Amino acid sequence: MTTSPSTPAIEFAGVRKDYLSHGEAVPAVKSLDLAIGQGEFFSLLGPSGCGKTTTMRMIAGFEEPTAGKVFLDGRDVTGVAPNKRDVNMVFQSYALFPHLTVQQNVAFGLERKKVAKNDIKRRVGEMLEIVSLTGMERRQPKEMSGGQQQRVALARALVNHPRALLLDEPLGALDLKLRQQMQIELKRIQREVGITFVYVTHDQGEALTMSDRIAVMNSGLIEQLGSPRDIYERPSTRFVAGFIGTSNIIDGRVTWSDQGYAVLEKGPGERVVVPVPAGVAVGRDIEVSVRPEKIDLHRTIPSNVNGSLLSGTVTEVVYHGTSTNYTVATTAGTDFVVFDQNAHDAEDVASRGERVFLTWAPQHSYPIGV
Ligand SMILES: Nc1ncnc2c1ncn2[C@@H]1O[C@H](COP(=O)(O)OP(=O)(O)O)[C@@H](O)[C@H]1O
Ligand SMILES: [Mg+2]
């Protein structure tokens, strides 16, 4: 089947999935409308139990929706068996054949399809090169590290050029350093093969590093869909702001509003300034988020502040090498986290119990759900 580049690789239309548990319907995916583009690196990100694996299994055909339809390359595959969908899946457990060599593991699917011997040899060779395993053809899985076995699993899943590759927390068993290395590798491999990847993770760093777009899921629903930068810089709900990275959130009433900015007065001389869309009027209660790395911490009251100013007392100081992280109990009522890059001298570090002043530029405040 030929597909126009504008046809989504994967599409969910009005999908709901309930599981039956002790005779009762348990909603796992409540309502899903989603289009994933051709060649996209797309991540489903959310806490355990939010419906990520269920969503994947509906793409693969291991689960059928209770309501709605799933399309692959524009074709309705609802009710189509998994082996007729031309998508592959990679899991955390590599599920390699232990008694076969790397070459044989990767060649397995092509041999079953009766691809010509020469073609198999060439395609396996190309794929092993892409996953950086050239020279390891004759090894068995037990003679390889976890990271190398994961590469074999990837090569095996990609060698027959599926429409899409589904990866369900594939790096969960690797240690942190190797996981970070594999994130970069996975992104490169995906670029080289040009196949649509759908990646499931509960790890926000992983999703931010690799994805073209991320769907943040919570309790069977997508809370926000966007680029890593959108999701991080412009969280649209309190859940997203809290789940992705660290956010400081201030509640307050608009006391003044002009020219696209609102001001929340927080005490004598203290205020939060936030850009808002037209129509956010004085008297309205809003929530504002600001990221810890956008805040400047001062030990004396700064003059000429353009933007937000709050004061507070330092309750924690944690040295992290590249930054010092402060917790500050503000007089505005919320605890703030501030990441201060260690670009200055040691005597500038504030200590626990000290009164400090926090400032940040107007554009670094973001109104949630406005
Ligand atoms: N086979 C099943 N039978 C009953 N409930 C299930 C089944 N699989 C998953 N669930 C439930 O559906 C919800 C979503 O699960 P899942 O899709 O595995 O989430 P995630 O992958 O995000 O951790 C959870 O509440 C889970 O307990
Ligand atoms: Mg899961």
PDB file of C-alpha atoms in Angstrom, residues 213-366:
ATOM      1  CA  ARG A 213       6.633  15.068  20.487  1.00  0.00           C
ATOM      2  CA  ILE A 214       5.448  13.848  23.865  1.00  0.00           C
ATOM      3  CA  ALA A 215       1.954  12.947  25.088  1.00  0.00           C
ATOM      4  CA  VAL A 216       1.802  13.307  28.860  1.00  0.00           C
ATOM      5  CA  MET A 217      -0.781  10.851  30.196  1.00  0.00           C
ATOM      6  CA  ASN A 218      -2.557  10.811  33.532  1.00  0.00           C
ATOM      7  CA  SER A 219      -5.336   8.417  34.587  1.00  0.00           C
ATOM      8  CA  GLY A 220      -6.146   7.195  31.079  1.00  0.00           C
ATOM      9  CA  LEU A 221      -6.163  10.641  29.429  1.00  0.00           C
ATOM     10  CA  ILE A 222      -3.664  12.817  27.581  1.00  0.00           C
ATOM     11  CA  GLU A 223      -3.078  15.929  29.685  1.00  0.00           C
ATOM     12  CA  GLN A 224      -0.787  17.653  27.192  1.00  0.00           C
ATOM     13  CA  LEU A 225       0.646  16.947  23.776  1.00  0.00           C
ATOM     14  CA  GLY A 226       3.594  18.893  22.415  1.00  0.00           C
ATOM     15  CA  SER A 227       7.308  19.186  21.740  1.00  0.00           C
ATOM     16  CA  PRO A 228       9.697  18.602  24.654  1.00  0.00           C
ATOM     17  CA  ARG A 229      10.225  22.355  24.874  1.00  0.00           C
ATOM     18  CA  ASP A 230       6.466  23.088  24.907  1.00  0.00           C
ATOM     19  CA  ILE A 231       5.874  20.552  27.613  1.00  0.00           C
ATOM     20  CA  TYR A 232       8.743  21.775  29.763  1.00  0.00           C
ATOM     21  CA  GLU A 233       8.408  25.525  29.243  1.00  0.00           C
ATOM     22  CA  ARG A 234       4.620  25.726  28.910  1.00  0.00           C
ATOM     23  CA  PRO A 235       2.978  23.054  31.059  1.00  0.00           C
ATOM     24  CA  SER A 236      -0.761  23.391  30.514  1.00  0.00           C
ATOM     25  CA  THR A 237      -1.920  21.718  33.724  1.00  0.00           C
ATOM     26  CA  ARG A 238      -0.724  21.557  37.308  1.00  0.00           C
ATOM     27  CA  PHE A 239      -0.137  17.833  36.870  1.00  0.00           C
ATOM     28  CA  VAL A 240       2.208  18.365  33.909  1.00  0.00           C
ATOM     29  CA  ALA A 241       4.024  21.195  35.683  1.00  0.00           C
ATOM     30  CA  GLY A 242       4.670  18.901  38.644  1.00  0.00           C
ATOM     31  CA  PHE A 243       5.425  15.712  36.721  1.00  0.00           C
ATOM     32  CA  ILE A 244       7.939  17.164  34.251  1.00  0.00           C
ATOM     33  CA  GLY A 245      10.930  18.492  36.135  1.00  0.00           C
ATOM     34  CA  THR A 246      10.522  20.700  39.169  1.00  0.00           C
ATOM     35  CA  SER A 247       8.071  23.593  39.173  1.00  0.00           C
ATOM     36  CA  ASN A 248       7.371  26.297  41.673  1.00  0.00           C
ATOM     37  CA  ILE A 249       3.667  27.052  41.722  1.00  0.00           C
ATOM     38  CA  ILE A 250       2.127  30.179  43.215  1.00  0.00           C
ATOM     39  CA  ASP A 251      -1.623  30.699  43.611  1.00  0.00           C
ATOM     40  CA  GLY A 252      -2.925  34.204  43.734  1.00  0.00           C
ATOM     41  CA  ARG A 253      -5.416  36.851  42.770  1.00  0.00           C
ATOM     42  CA  VAL A 254      -4.712  39.301  39.957  1.00  0.00           C
ATOM     43  CA  THR A 255      -4.390  42.722  41.594  1.00  0.00           C
ATOM     44  CA  TRP A 256      -3.353  44.656  38.529  1.00  0.00           C
ATOM     45  CA  SER A 257      -3.345  43.928  34.822  1.00  0.00           C
ATOM     46  CA  ASP A 258      -2.089  45.841  31.798  1.00  0.00           C
ATOM     47  CA  GLN A 259      -0.608  45.306  28.316  1.00  0.00           C
ATOM     48  CA  GLY A 260      -0.592  41.533  28.433  1.00  0.00           C
ATOM     49  CA  TYR A 261       0.805  41.230  31.963  1.00  0.00           C
ATOM     50  CA  ALA A 262      -0.895  40.481  35.264  1.00  0.00           C
ATOM     51  CA  VAL A 263       0.516  41.282  38.682  1.00  0.00           C
ATOM     52  CA  LEU A 264      -0.193  39.306  41.845  1.00  0.00           C
ATOM     53  CA  GLU A 265       0.704  41.439  44.894  1.00  0.00           C
ATOM     54  CA  LYS A 266       2.255  39.241  47.572  1.00  0.00           C
ATOM     55  CA  GLY A 267       2.981  41.692  50.407  1.00  0.00           C
ATOM     56  CA  PRO A 268       4.863  44.978  50.777  1.00  0.00           C
ATOM     57  CA  GLY A 269       7.010  45.356  47.649  1.00  0.00           C
ATOM     58  CA  GLU A 270       6.581  41.682  46.731  1.00  0.00           C
ATOM     59  CA  ARG A 271       4.858  40.533  43.584  1.00  0.00           C
ATOM     60  CA  VAL A 272       4.640  37.980  40.824  1.00  0.00           C
ATOM     61  CA  VAL A 273       4.493  39.318  37.255  1.00  0.00           C
ATOM     62  CA  VAL A 274       3.136  36.987  34.594  1.00  0.00           C
ATOM     63  CA  PRO A 275       2.279  37.320  30.899  1.00  0.00           C
ATOM     64  CA  VAL A 276      -1.411  36.533  30.366  1.00  0.00           C
ATOM     65  CA  PRO A 277      -3.764  36.366  27.411  1.00  0.00           C
ATOM     66  CA  ALA A 278      -6.323  39.136  26.931  1.00  0.00           C
ATOM     67  CA  GLY A 279      -9.326  38.849  29.213  1.00  0.00           C
ATOM     68  CA  VAL A 280      -7.536  37.906  32.416  1.00  0.00           C
ATOM     69  CA  ALA A 281      -8.990  40.629  34.611  1.00  0.00           C
ATOM     70  CA  VAL A 282      -8.309  42.015  38.069  1.00  0.00           C
ATOM     71  CA  GLY A 283      -9.856  39.810  40.750  1.00  0.00           C
ATOM     72  CA  ARG A 284      -9.326  36.524  38.948  1.00  0.00           C
ATOM     73  CA  ASP A 285      -7.589  33.686  40.815  1.00  0.00           C
ATOM     74  CA  ILE A 286      -4.786  32.083  38.800  1.00  0.00           C
ATOM     75  CA  GLU A 287      -1.881  29.675  39.220  1.00  0.00           C
ATOM     76  CA  VAL A 288       1.576  30.646  38.055  1.00  0.00           C
ATOM     77  CA  SER A 289       4.554  28.356  37.554  1.00  0.00           C
ATOM     78  CA  VAL A 290       8.248  29.209  37.354  1.00  0.00           C
ATOM     79  CA  ARG A 291      11.154  26.801  36.855  1.00  0.00           C
ATOM     80  CA  PRO A 292      13.928  26.621  39.500  1.00  0.00           C
ATOM     81  CA  GLU A 293      16.736  27.499  37.062  1.00  0.00           C
ATOM     82  CA  LYS A 294      15.036  30.749  35.991  1.00  0.00           C
ATOM     83  CA  ILE A 295      15.210  32.284  39.474  1.00  0.00           C
ATOM     84  CA  ASP A 296      18.013  34.482  40.808  1.00  0.00           C
ATOM     85  CA  LEU A 297      18.714  34.312  44.504  1.00  0.00           C
ATOM     86  CA  HIS A 298      20.039  37.446  46.229  1.00  0.00           C
ATOM     87  CA  ARG A 299      21.422  37.861  49.745  1.00  0.00           C
ATOM     88  CA  THR A 300      20.595  41.577  49.852  1.00  0.00           C
ATOM     89  CA  ILE A 301      17.483  43.252  48.515  1.00  0.00           C
ATOM     90  CA  PRO A 302      18.027  44.008  44.818  1.00  0.00           C
ATOM     91  CA  SER A 303      17.098  47.403  43.380  1.00  0.00           C
ATOM     92  CA  ASN A 304      15.284  48.078  40.105  1.00  0.00           C
ATOM     93  CA  VAL A 305      13.655  44.673  39.789  1.00  0.00           C
ATOM     94  CA  ASN A 306      11.962  44.191  36.441  1.00  0.00           C
ATOM     95  CA  GLY A 307       9.613  41.284  37.068  1.00  0.00           C
ATOM     96  CA  SER A 308       8.845  39.183  40.097  1.00  0.00           C
ATOM     97  CA  LEU A 309      10.245  39.666  43.590  1.00  0.00           C
ATOM     98  CA  LEU A 310       9.622  37.491  46.638  1.00  0.00           C
ATOM     99  CA  SER A 311      11.468  37.191  49.933  1.00  0.00           C
ATOM    100  CA  GLY A 312      11.900  34.156  52.114  1.00  0.00           C
ATOM    101  CA  THR A 313      14.082  32.102  54.401  1.00  0.00           C
ATOM    102  CA  VAL A 314      16.456  29.400  53.215  1.00  0.00           C
ATOM    103  CA  THR A 315      15.427  26.029  54.700  1.00  0.00           C
ATOM    104  CA  GLU A 316      17.732  23.693  52.712  1.00  0.00           C
ATOM    105  CA  VAL A 317      20.996  24.068  50.809  1.00  0.00           C
ATOM    106  CA  VAL A 318      22.153  21.091  48.753  1.00  0.00           C
ATOM    107  CA  TYR A 319      25.421  21.196  46.852  1.00  0.00           C
ATOM    108  CA  HIS A 320      25.213  19.299  43.523  1.00  0.00           C
ATOM    109  CA  GLY A 321      28.556  20.056  41.929  1.00  0.00           C
ATOM    110  CA  THR A 322      27.310  21.969  38.900  1.00  0.00           C
ATOM    111  CA  SER A 323      24.631  23.787  40.895  1.00  0.00           C
ATOM    112  CA  THR A 324      23.521  24.551  44.416  1.00  0.00           C
ATOM    113  CA  ASN A 325      19.850  23.792  45.073  1.00  0.00           C
ATOM    114  CA  TYR A 326      18.036  25.885  47.649  1.00  0.00           C
ATOM    115  CA  THR A 327      14.670  25.438  49.255  1.00  0.00           C
ATOM    116  CA  VAL A 328      13.229  28.768  50.302  1.00  0.00           C
ATOM    117  CA  ALA A 329      10.106  29.240  52.448  1.00  0.00           C
ATOM    118  CA  THR A 330       8.662  32.397  50.913  1.00  0.00           C
ATOM    119  CA  THR A 331       6.560  34.955  52.717  1.00  0.00           C
ATOM    120  CA  ALA A 332       4.051  34.425  49.869  1.00  0.00           C
ATOM    121  CA  GLY A 333       3.281  31.068  51.487  1.00  0.00           C
ATOM    122  CA  THR A 334       4.874  28.539  49.118  1.00  0.00           C
ATOM    123  CA  ASP A 335       8.180  26.720  49.350  1.00  0.00           C
ATOM    124  CA  PHE A 336      10.363  27.504  46.362  1.00  0.00           C
ATOM    125  CA  VAL A 337      13.126  25.428  44.829  1.00  0.00           C
ATOM    126  CA  VAL A 338      15.946  27.433  43.248  1.00  0.00           C
ATOM    127  CA  PHE A 339      18.794  25.955  41.164  1.00  0.00           C
ATOM    128  CA  ASP A 340      21.779  28.241  41.277  1.00  0.00           C
ATOM    129  CA  GLN A 341      24.613  27.439  38.832  1.00  0.00           C
ATOM    130  CA  ASN A 342      27.964  27.308  40.582  1.00  0.00           C
ATOM    131  CA  ALA A 343      29.486  30.015  38.409  1.00  0.00           C
ATOM    132  CA  HIS A 344      30.461  32.321  41.275  1.00  0.00           C
ATOM    133  CA  ASP A 345      32.591  32.340  44.429  1.00  0.00           C
ATOM    134  CA  ALA A 346      31.931  30.205  47.490  1.00  0.00           C
ATOM    135  CA  GLU A 347      31.272  33.231  49.726  1.00  0.00           C
ATOM    136  CA  ASP A 348      28.171  34.049  47.647  1.00  0.00           C
ATOM    137  CA  VAL A 349      26.428  30.875  48.807  1.00  0.00           C
ATOM    138  CA  ALA A 350      23.508  31.556  51.144  1.00  0.00           C
ATOM    139  CA  SER A 351      23.127  29.435  54.249  1.00  0.00           C
ATOM    140  CA  ARG A 352      20.270  27.774  56.021  1.00  0.00           C
ATOM    141  CA  GLY A 353      18.189  30.228  58.052  1.00  0.00           C
ATOM    142  CA  GLU A 354      19.312  33.230  55.987  1.00  0.00           C
ATOM    143  CA  ARG A 355      16.793  35.730  54.604  1.00  0.00           C
ATOM    144  CA  VAL A 356      17.022  35.928  50.812  1.00  0.00           C
ATOM    145  CA  PHE A 357      15.298  37.590  47.848  1.00  0.00           C
ATOM    146  CA  LEU A 358      14.143  35.794  44.713  1.00  0.00           C
ATOM    147  CA  THR A 359      13.726  37.552  41.362  1.00  0.00           C
ATOM    148  CA  TRP A 360      12.919  36.403  37.853  1.00  0.00           C
ATOM    149  CA  ALA A 361      12.044  38.003  34.533  1.00  0.00           C
ATOM    150  CA  PRO A 362       8.370  38.460  33.531  1.00  0.00           C
ATOM    151  CA  GLN A 363       8.594  35.997  30.615  1.00  0.00           C
ATOM    152  CA  HIS A 364       9.729  33.188  32.925  1.00  0.00           C
ATOM    153  CA  SER A 365       6.418  33.141  34.779  1.00  0.00           C
ATOM    154  CA  TYR A 366       3.809  30.965  33.138  1.00  0.00           C
TER     155      TYR A 366
END
